[in-house]
mmCIF file of N, CA and C in Angstrom:
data_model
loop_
_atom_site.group_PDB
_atom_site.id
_atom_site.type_symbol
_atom_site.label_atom_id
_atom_site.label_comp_id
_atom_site.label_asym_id
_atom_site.label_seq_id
_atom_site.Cartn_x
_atom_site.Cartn_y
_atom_site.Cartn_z
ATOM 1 N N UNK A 1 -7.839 -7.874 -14.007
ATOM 2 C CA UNK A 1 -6.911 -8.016 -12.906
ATOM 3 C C UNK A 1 -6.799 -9.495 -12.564
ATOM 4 N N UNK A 2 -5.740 -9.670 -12.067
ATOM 5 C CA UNK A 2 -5.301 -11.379 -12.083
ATOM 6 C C UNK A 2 -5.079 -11.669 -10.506
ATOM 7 N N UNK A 3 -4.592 -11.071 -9.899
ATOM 8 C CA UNK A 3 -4.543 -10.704 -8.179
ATOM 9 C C UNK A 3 -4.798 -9.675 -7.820
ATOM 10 N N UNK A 4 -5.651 -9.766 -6.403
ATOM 11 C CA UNK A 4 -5.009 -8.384 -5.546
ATOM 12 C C UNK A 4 -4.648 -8.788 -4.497
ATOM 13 N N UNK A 5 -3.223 -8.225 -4.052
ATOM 14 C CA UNK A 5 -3.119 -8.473 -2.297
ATOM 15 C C UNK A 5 -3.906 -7.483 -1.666
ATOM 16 N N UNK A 6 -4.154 -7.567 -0.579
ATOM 17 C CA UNK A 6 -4.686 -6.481 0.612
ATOM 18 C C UNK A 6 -4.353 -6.971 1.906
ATOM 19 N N UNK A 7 -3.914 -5.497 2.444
ATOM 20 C CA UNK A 7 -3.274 -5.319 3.758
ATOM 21 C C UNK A 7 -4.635 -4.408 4.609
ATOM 22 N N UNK A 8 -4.677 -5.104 5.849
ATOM 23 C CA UNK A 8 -5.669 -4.598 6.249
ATOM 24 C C UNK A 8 -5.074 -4.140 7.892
ATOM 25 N N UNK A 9 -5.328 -3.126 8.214
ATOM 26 C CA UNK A 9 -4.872 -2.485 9.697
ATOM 27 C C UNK A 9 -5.790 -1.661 10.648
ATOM 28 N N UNK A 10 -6.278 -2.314 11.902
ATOM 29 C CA UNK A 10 -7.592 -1.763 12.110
ATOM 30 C C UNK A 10 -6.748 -0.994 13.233
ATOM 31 N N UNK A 11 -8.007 -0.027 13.859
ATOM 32 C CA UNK A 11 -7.857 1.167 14.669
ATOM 33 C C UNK A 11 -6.920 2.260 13.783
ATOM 34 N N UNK A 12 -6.337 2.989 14.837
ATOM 35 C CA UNK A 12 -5.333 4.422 14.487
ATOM 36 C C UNK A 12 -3.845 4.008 14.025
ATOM 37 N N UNK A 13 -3.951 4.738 13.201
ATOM 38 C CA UNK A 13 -2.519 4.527 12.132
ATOM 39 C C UNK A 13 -1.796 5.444 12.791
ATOM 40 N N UNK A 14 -0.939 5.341 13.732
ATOM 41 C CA UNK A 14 -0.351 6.279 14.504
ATOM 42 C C UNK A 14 0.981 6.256 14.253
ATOM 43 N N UNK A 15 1.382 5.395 14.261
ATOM 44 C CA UNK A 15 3.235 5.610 13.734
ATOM 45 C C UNK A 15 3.665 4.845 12.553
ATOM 46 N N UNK A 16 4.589 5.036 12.483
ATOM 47 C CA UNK A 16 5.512 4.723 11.282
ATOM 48 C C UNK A 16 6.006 3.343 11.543
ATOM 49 N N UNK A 17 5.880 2.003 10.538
ATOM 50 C CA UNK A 17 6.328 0.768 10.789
ATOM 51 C C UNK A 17 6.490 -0.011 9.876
ATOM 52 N N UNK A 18 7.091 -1.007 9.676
ATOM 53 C CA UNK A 18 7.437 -1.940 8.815
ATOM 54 C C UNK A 18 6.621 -3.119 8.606
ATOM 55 N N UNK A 19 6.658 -3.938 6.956
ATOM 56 C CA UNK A 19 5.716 -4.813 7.765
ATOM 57 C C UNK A 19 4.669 -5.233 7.999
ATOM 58 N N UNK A 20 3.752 -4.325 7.682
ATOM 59 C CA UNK A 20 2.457 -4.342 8.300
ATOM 60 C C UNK A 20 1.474 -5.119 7.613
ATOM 61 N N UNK A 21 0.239 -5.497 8.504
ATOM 62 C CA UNK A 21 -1.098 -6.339 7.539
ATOM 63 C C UNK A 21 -0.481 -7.694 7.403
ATOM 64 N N UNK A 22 0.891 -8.259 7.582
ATOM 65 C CA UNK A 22 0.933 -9.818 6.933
ATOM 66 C C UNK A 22 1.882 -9.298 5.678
ATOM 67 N N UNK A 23 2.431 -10.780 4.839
ATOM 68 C CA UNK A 23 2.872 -10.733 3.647
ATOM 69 C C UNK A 23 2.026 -11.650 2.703
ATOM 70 N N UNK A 24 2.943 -11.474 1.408
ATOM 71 C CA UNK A 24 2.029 -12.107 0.598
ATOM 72 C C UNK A 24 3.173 -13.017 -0.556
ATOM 73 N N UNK A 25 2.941 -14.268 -0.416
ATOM 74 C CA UNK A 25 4.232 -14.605 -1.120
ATOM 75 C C UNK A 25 3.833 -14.818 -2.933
ATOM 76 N N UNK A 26 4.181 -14.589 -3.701
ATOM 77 C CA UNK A 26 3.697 -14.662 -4.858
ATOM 78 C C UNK A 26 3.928 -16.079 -5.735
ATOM 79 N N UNK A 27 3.058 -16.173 -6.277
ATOM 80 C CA UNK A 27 2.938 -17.777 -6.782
ATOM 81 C C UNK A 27 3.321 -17.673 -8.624
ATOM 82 N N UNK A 28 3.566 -16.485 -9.216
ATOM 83 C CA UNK A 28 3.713 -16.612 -10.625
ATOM 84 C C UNK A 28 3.965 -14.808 -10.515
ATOM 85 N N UNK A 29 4.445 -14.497 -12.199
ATOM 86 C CA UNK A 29 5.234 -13.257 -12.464
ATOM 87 C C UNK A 29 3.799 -11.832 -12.197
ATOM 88 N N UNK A 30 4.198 -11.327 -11.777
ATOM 89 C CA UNK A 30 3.150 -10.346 -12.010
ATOM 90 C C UNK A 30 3.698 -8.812 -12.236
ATOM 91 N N UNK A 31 2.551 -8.256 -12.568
ATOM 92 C CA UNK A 31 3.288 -6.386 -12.948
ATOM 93 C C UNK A 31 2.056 -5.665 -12.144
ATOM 94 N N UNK A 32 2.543 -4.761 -11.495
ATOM 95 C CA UNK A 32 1.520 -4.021 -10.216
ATOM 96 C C UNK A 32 0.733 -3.001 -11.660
ATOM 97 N N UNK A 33 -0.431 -2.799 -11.102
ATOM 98 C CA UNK A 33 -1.073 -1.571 -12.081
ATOM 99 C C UNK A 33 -1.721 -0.527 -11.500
ATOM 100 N N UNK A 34 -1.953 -0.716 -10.040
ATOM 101 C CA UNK A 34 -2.444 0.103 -9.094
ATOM 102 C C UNK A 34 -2.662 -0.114 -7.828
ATOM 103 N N UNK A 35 -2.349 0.843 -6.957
ATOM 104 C CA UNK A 35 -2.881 0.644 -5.501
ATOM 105 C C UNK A 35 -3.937 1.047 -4.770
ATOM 106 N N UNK A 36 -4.813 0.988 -3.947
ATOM 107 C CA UNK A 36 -6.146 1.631 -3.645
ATOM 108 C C UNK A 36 -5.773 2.119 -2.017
ATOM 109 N N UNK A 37 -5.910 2.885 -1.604
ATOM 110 C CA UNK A 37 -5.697 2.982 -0.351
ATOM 111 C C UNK A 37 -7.206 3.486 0.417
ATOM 112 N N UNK A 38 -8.147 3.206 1.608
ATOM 113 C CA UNK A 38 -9.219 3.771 1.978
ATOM 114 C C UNK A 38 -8.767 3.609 3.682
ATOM 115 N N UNK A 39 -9.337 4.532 3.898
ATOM 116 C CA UNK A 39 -9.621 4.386 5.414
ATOM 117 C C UNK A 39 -11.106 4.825 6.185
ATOM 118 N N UNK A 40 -11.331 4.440 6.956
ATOM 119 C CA UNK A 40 -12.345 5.353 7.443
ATOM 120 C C UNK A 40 -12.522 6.043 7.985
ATOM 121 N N UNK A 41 -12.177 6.738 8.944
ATOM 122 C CA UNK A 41 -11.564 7.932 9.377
ATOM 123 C C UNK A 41 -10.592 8.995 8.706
ATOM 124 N N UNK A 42 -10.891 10.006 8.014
ATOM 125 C CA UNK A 42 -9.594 10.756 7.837
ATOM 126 C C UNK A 42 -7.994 11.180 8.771
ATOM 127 N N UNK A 43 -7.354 11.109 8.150
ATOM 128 C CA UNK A 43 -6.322 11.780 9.161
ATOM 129 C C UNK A 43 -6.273 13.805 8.961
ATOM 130 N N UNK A 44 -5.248 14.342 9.416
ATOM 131 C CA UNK A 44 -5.158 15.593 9.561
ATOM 132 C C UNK A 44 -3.662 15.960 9.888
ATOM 133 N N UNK A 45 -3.294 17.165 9.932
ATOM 134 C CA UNK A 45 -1.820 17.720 9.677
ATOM 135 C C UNK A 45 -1.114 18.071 8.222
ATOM 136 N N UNK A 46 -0.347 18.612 8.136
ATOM 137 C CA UNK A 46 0.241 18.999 6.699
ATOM 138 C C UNK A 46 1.526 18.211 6.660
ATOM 139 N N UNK A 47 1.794 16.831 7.324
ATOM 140 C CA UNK A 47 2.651 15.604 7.085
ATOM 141 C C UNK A 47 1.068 14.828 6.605
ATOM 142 N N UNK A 48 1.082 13.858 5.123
ATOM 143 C CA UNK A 48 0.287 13.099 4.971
ATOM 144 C C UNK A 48 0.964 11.817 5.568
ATOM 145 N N UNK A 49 0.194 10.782 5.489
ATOM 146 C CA UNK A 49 0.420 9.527 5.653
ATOM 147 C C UNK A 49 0.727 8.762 4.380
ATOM 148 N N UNK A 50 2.174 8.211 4.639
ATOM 149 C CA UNK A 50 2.797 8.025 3.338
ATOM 150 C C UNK A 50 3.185 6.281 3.127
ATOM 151 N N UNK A 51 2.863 5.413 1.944
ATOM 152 C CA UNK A 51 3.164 4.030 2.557
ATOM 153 C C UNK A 51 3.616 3.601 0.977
ATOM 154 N N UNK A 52 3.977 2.107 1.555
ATOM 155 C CA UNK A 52 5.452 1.668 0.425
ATOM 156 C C UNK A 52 4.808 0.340 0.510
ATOM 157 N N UNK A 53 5.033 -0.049 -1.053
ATOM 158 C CA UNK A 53 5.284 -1.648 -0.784
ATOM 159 C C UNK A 53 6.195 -2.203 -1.649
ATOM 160 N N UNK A 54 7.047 -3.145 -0.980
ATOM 161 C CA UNK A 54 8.312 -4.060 -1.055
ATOM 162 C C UNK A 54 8.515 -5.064 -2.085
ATOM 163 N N UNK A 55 9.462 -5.532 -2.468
ATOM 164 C CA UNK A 55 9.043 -6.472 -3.300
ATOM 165 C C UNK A 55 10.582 -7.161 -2.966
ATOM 166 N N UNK A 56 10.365 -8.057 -1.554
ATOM 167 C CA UNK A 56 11.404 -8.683 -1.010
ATOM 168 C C UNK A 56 12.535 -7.538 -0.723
ATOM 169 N N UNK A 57 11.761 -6.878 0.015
ATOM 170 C CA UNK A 57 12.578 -5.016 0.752
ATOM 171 C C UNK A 57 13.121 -4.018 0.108
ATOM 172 N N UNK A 58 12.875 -4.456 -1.425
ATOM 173 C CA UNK A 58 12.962 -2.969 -2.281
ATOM 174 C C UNK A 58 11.642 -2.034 -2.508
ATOM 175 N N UNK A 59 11.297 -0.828 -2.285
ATOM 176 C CA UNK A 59 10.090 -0.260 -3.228
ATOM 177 C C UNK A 59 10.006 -0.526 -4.252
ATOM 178 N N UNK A 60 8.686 -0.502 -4.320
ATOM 179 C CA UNK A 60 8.086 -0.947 -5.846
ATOM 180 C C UNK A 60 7.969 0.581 -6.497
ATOM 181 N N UNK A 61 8.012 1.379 -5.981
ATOM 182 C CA UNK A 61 7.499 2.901 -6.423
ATOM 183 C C UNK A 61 8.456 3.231 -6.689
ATOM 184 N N UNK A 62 8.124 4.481 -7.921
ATOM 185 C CA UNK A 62 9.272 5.854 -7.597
ATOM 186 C C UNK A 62 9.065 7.113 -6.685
ATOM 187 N N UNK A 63 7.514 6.737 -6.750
ATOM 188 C CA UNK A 63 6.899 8.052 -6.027
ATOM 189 C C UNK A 63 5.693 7.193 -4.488
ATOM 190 N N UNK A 64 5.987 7.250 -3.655
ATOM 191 C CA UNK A 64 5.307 6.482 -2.754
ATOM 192 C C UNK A 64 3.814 6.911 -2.745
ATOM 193 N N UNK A 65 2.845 6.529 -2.940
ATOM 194 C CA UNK A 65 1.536 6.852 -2.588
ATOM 195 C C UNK A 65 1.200 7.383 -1.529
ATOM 196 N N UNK A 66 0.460 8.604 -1.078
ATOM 197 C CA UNK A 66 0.174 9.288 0.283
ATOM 198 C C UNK A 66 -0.966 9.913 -0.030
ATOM 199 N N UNK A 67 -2.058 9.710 1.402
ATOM 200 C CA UNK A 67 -3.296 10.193 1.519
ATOM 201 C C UNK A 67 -2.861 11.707 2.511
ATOM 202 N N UNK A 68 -3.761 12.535 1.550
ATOM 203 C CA UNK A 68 -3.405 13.481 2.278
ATOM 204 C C UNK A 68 -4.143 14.285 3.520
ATOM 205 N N UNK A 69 -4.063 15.524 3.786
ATOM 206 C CA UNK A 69 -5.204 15.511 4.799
ATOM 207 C C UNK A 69 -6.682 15.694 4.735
ATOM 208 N N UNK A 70 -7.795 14.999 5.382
ATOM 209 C CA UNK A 70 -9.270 14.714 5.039
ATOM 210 C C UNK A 70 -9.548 14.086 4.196
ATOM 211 N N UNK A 71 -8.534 13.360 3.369
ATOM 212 C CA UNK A 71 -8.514 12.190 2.566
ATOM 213 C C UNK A 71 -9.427 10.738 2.977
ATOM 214 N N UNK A 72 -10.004 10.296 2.518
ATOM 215 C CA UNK A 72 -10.059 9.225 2.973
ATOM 216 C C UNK A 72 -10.297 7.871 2.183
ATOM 217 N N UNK A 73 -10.200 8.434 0.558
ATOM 218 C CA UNK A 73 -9.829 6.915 -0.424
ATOM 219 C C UNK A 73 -9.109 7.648 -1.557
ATOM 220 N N UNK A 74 -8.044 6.680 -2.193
ATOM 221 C CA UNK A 74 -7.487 7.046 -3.021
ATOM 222 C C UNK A 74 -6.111 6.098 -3.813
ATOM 223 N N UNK A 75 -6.874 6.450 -5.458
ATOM 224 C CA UNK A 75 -6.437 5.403 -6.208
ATOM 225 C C UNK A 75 -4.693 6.054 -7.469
ATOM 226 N N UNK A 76 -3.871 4.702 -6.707
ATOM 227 C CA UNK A 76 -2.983 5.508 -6.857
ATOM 228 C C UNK A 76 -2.435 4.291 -8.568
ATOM 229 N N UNK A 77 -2.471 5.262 -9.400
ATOM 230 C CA UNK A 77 -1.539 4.081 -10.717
ATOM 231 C C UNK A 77 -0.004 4.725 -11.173
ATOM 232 N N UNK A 78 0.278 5.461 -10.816
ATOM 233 C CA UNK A 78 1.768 5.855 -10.841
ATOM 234 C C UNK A 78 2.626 5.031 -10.511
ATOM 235 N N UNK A 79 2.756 3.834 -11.386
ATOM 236 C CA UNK A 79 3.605 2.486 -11.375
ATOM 237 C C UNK A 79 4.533 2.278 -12.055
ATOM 238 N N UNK A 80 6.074 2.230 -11.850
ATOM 239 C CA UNK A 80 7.321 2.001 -12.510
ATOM 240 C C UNK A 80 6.610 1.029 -13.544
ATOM 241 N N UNK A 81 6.120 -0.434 -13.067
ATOM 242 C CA UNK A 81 5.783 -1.241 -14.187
ATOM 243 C C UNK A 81 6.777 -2.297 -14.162
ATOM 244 N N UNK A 82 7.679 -2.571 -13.098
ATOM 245 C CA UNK A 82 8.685 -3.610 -12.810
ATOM 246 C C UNK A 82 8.114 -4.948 -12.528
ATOM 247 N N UNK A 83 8.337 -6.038 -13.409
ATOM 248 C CA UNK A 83 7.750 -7.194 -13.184
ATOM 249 C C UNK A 83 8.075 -7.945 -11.347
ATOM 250 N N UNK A 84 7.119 -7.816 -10.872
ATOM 251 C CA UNK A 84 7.529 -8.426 -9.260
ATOM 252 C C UNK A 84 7.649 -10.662 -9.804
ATOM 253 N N UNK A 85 8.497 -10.812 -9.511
ATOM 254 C CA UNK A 85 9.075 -12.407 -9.582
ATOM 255 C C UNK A 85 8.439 -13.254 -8.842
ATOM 256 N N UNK A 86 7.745 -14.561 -9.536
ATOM 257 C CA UNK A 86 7.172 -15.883 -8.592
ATOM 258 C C UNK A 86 8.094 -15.731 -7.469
ATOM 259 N N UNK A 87 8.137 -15.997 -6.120
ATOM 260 C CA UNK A 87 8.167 -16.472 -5.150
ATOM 261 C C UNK A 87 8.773 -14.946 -4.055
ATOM 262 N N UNK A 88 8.325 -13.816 -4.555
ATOM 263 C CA UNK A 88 8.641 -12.888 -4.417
ATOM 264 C C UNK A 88 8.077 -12.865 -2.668
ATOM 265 N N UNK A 89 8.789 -12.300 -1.871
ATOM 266 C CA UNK A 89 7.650 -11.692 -0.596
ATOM 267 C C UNK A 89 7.615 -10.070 -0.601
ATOM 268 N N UNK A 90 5.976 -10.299 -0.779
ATOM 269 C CA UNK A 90 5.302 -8.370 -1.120
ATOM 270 C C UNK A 90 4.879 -7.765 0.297
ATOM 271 N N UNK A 91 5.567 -6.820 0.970
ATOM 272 C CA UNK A 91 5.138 -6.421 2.491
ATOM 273 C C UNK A 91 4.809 -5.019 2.050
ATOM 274 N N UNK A 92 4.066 -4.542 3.028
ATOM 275 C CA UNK A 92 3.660 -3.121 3.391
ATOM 276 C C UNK A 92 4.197 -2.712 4.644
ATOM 277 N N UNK A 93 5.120 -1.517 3.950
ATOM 278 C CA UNK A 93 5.055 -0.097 5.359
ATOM 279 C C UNK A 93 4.327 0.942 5.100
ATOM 280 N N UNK A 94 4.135 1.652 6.721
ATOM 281 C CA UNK A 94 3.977 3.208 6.849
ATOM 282 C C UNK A 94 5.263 3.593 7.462
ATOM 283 N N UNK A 95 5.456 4.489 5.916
ATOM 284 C CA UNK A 95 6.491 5.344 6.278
ATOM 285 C C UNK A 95 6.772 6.905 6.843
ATOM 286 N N UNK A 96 5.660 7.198 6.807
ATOM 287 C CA UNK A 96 4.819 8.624 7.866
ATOM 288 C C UNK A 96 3.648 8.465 8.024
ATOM 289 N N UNK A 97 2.953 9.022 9.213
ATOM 290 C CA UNK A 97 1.700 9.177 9.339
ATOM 291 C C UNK A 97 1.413 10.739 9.302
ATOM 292 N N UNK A 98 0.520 11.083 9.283
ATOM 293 C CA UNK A 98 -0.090 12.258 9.691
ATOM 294 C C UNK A 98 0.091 12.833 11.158
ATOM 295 N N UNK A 99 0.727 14.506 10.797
ATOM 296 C CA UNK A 99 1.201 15.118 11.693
ATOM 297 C C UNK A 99 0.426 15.518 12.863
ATOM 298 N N UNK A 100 -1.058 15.513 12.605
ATOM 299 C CA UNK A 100 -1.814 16.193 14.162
ATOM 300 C C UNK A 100 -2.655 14.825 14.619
ATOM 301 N N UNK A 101 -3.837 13.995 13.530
ATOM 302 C CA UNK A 101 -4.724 13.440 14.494
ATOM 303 C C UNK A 101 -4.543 11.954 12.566
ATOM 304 N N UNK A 102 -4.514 10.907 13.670
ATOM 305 C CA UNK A 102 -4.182 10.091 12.888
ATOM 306 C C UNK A 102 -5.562 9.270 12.282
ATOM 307 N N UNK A 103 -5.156 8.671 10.586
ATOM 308 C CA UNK A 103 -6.347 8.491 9.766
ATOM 309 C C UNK A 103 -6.905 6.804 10.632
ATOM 310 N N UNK A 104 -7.188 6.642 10.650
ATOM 311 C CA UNK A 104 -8.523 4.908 11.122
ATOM 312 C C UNK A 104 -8.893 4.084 10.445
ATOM 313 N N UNK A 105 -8.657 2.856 10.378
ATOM 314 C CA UNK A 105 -8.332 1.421 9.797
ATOM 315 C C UNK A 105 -8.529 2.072 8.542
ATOM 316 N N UNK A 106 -7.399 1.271 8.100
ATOM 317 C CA UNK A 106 -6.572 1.381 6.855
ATOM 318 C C UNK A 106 -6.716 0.447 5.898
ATOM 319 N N UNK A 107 -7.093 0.102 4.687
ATOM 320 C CA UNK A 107 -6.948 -0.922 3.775
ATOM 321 C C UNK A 107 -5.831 -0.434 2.602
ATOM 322 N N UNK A 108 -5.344 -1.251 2.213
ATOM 323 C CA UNK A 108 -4.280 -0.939 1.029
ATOM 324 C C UNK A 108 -4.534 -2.265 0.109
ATOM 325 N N UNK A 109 -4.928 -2.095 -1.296
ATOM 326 C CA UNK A 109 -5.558 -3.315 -2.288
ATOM 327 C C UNK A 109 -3.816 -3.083 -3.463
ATOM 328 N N UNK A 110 -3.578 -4.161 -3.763
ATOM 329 C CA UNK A 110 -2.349 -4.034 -4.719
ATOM 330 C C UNK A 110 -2.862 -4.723 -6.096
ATOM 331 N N UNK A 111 -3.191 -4.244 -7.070
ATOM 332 C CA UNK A 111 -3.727 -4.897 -8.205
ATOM 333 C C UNK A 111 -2.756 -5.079 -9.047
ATOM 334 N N UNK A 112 -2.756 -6.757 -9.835
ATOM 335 C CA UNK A 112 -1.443 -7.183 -10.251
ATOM 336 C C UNK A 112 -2.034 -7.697 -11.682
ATOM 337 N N UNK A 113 -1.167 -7.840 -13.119
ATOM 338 C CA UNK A 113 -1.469 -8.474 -14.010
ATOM 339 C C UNK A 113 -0.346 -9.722 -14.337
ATOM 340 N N UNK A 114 -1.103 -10.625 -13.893
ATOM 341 C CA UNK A 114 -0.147 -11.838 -14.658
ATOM 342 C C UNK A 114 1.047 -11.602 -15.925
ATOM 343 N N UNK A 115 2.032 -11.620 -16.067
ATOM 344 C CA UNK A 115 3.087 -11.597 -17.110
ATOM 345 C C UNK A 115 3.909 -12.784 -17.547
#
């Protein structure tokens, strides 16, 4: 692995937002190979908590990564494989949370290979 970004979000992941953790501007070509998502707290409900990341406000996914309920780490490589571009800005949303009791600080790791 050649980078990882990480987005880090402490307390309750309670709503849905744009954005989040900071950005990350990219300094050379890279290709995503996986995402890690952990929290420490599980969440709960039969809506998981569902999150995206951007690549200057497009998804990078076809299929968004989501922890589901009593989840609480999980490694996602279901990656289009689209080269993200030097000077790219890489953001994180939550685009649902969990429907009854929400999951607790959140990390999201983006692992990248130089191209």
């Amino acid at each position: 692995m050649d980078k990882i970004l990480r987005w880090y979000m402490d307390g309750n992941i309670a709503r849905a937002k744009t954005e989040v953790g900071g950005a990350h501007y990219l300094d050379a070509d890279y290709a995503p190979e996986w995402v890690h998502i952990k929290v420490r707290l599980a969440g709960k409900g039969s809506n998981p908590t569902v999150l995206d990341i951007n690549d200057d406000g497009v998804s990078i996914f076809n299929d968004q990564p989501a922890l589901t309920e009593n989840q609480t780490e999980k490694m996602w490589t279901t990656m289009p494989g689209d080269t993200l571009r030097e000077k790219s800005i890489i953001t994180l949303d939550i685009d649902r949370v969990f429907s009854e009791d929400t999951c607790r600080d959140l990390t999201v790791e983006l692992g990248l290979r130089k191209v």
